Coordinates of C-alpha atoms and ligand atoms in Angstrom, one line a residue:
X1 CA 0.0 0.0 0.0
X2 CA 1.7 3.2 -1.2
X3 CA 1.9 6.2 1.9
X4 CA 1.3 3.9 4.4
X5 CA 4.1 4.4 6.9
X6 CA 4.0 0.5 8.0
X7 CA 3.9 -0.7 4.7
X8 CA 7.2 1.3 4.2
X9 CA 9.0 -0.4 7.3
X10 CA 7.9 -3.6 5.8
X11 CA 9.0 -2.9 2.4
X12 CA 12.6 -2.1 4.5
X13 CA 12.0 1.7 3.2
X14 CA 11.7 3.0 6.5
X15 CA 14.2 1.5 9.0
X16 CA 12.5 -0.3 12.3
X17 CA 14.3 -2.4 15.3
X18 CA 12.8 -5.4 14.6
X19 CA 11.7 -8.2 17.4
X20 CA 10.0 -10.6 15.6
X21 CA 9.0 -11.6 12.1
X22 CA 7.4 -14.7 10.4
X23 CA 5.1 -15.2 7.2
X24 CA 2.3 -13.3 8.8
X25 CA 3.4 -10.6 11.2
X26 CA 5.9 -8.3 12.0
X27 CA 6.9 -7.0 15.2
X28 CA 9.1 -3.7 16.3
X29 CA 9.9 -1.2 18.7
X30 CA 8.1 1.6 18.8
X31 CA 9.6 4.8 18.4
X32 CA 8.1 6.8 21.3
X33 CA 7.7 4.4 23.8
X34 CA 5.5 4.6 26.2
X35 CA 6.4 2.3 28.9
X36 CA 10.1 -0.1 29.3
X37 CA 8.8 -2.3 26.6
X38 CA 6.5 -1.0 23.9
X39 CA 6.7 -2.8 21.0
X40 CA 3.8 -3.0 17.8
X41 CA 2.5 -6.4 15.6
X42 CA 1.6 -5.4 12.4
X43 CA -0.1 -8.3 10.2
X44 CA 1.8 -8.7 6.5
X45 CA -1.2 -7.8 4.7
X46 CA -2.3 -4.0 4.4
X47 CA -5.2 -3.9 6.7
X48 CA -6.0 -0.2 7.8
X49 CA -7.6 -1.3 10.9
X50 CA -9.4 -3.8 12.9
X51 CA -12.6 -2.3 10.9
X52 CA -10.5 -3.5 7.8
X53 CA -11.2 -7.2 8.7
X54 CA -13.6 -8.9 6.2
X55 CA -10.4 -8.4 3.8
X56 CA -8.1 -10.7 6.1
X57 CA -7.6 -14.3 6.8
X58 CA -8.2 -15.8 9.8
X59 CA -4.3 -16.5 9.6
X60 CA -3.5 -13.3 9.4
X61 CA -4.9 -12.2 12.4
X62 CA -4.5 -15.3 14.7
X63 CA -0.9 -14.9 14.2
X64 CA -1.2 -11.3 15.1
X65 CA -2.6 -12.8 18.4
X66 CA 0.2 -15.7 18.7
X67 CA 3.0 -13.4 18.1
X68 CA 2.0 -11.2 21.2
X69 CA 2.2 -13.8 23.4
X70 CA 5.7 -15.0 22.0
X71 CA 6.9 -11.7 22.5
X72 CA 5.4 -10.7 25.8
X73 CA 7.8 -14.6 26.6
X74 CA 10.6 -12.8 24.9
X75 CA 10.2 -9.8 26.8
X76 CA 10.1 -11.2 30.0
X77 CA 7.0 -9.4 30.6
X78 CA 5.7 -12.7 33.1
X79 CA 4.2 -9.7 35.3
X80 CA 1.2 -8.6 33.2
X81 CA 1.5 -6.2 29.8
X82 CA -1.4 -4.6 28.5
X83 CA -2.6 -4.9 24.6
X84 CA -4.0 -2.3 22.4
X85 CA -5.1 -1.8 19.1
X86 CA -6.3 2.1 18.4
X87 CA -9.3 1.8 15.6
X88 CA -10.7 5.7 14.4
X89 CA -10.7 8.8 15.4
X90 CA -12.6 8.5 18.9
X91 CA -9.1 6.2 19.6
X92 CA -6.8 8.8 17.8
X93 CA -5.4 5.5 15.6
X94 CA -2.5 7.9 13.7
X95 CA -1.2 5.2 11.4
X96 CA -3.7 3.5 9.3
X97 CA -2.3 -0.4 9.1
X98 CA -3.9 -2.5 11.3
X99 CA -1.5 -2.7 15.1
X100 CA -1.5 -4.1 18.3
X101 CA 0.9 -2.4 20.8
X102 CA 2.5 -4.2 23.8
X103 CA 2.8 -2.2 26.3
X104 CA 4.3 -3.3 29.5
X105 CA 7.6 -3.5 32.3
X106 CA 5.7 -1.4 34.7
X107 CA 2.6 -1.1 36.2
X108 CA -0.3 0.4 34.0
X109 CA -2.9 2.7 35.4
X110 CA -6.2 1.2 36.2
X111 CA -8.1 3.7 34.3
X112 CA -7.4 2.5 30.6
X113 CA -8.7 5.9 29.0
Ligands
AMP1 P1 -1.5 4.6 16.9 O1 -1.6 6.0 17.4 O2 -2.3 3.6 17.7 O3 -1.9 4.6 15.4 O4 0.0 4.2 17.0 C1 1.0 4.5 16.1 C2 2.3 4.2 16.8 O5 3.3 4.2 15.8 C3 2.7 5.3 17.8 O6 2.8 4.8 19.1 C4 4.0 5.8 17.2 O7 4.9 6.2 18.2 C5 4.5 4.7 16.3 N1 5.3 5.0 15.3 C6 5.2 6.1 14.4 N2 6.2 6.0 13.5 C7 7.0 5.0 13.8 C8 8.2 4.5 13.3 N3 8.8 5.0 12.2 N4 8.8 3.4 13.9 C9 8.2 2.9 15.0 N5 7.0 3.3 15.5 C10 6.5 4.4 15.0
ZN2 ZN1 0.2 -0.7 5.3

């Protein structure tokens, strides 16, 4: 998908720390964390967002699912980590490829929003 800014890091065009890749998903650091770890999935496929589904596999977004746990392992994040996955406007989504950010090495607040 040409503009889109995770397409880009996909392609290579825009460089990214990676933490995990397979067939499906990639996974990097995210450039203004906001906690010790903060790291983002993005499926393969150009979805824009979790309202972009009907277009996916059920692969594609299983894995999405599978590779956070793998990397919360990685992480060491044994404590708790919190998962999120901004969808519109009302959630301020900024980049329009489907993502789930891991958030977590401290303690979260209890209000989420
Ligand atoms: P969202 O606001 O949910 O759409 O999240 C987009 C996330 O992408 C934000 O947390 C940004 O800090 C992050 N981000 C933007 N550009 C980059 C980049 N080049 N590399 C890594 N993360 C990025
Ligand atoms: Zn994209």
């Amino acid at each position: 998908m040409e503009n889109c800014l995770f397409c880009k890091i996909l392609s290579g065009e825009i460089p990214s720390q990676k933490v995990y890749e397979n067939d499906y998903v990639y996974a990097f650091r995210d450039i203004n964390p906001q906690a010790p770890v903060h790291v983002l999935v993005i499926p393969k496929k150009h979805l824009a967002s979790l309202d972009d589904t009907d277009n996916a596999s059920d692969r594609d977004l299983a894995e999405c699912l599978r590779a956070v746990r793998l990397i919360a392992s990685r992480e060491n994040l044994a404590n708790g980590y919190r998962v999120v996955s901004n969808c519109g406007p009302d959630a301020c989504q900024s980049v329009h490829h489907l993502h789930f950010h891991i958030i977590g090495g401290r303690k979260m607040e209890e209000k989420m929003a």
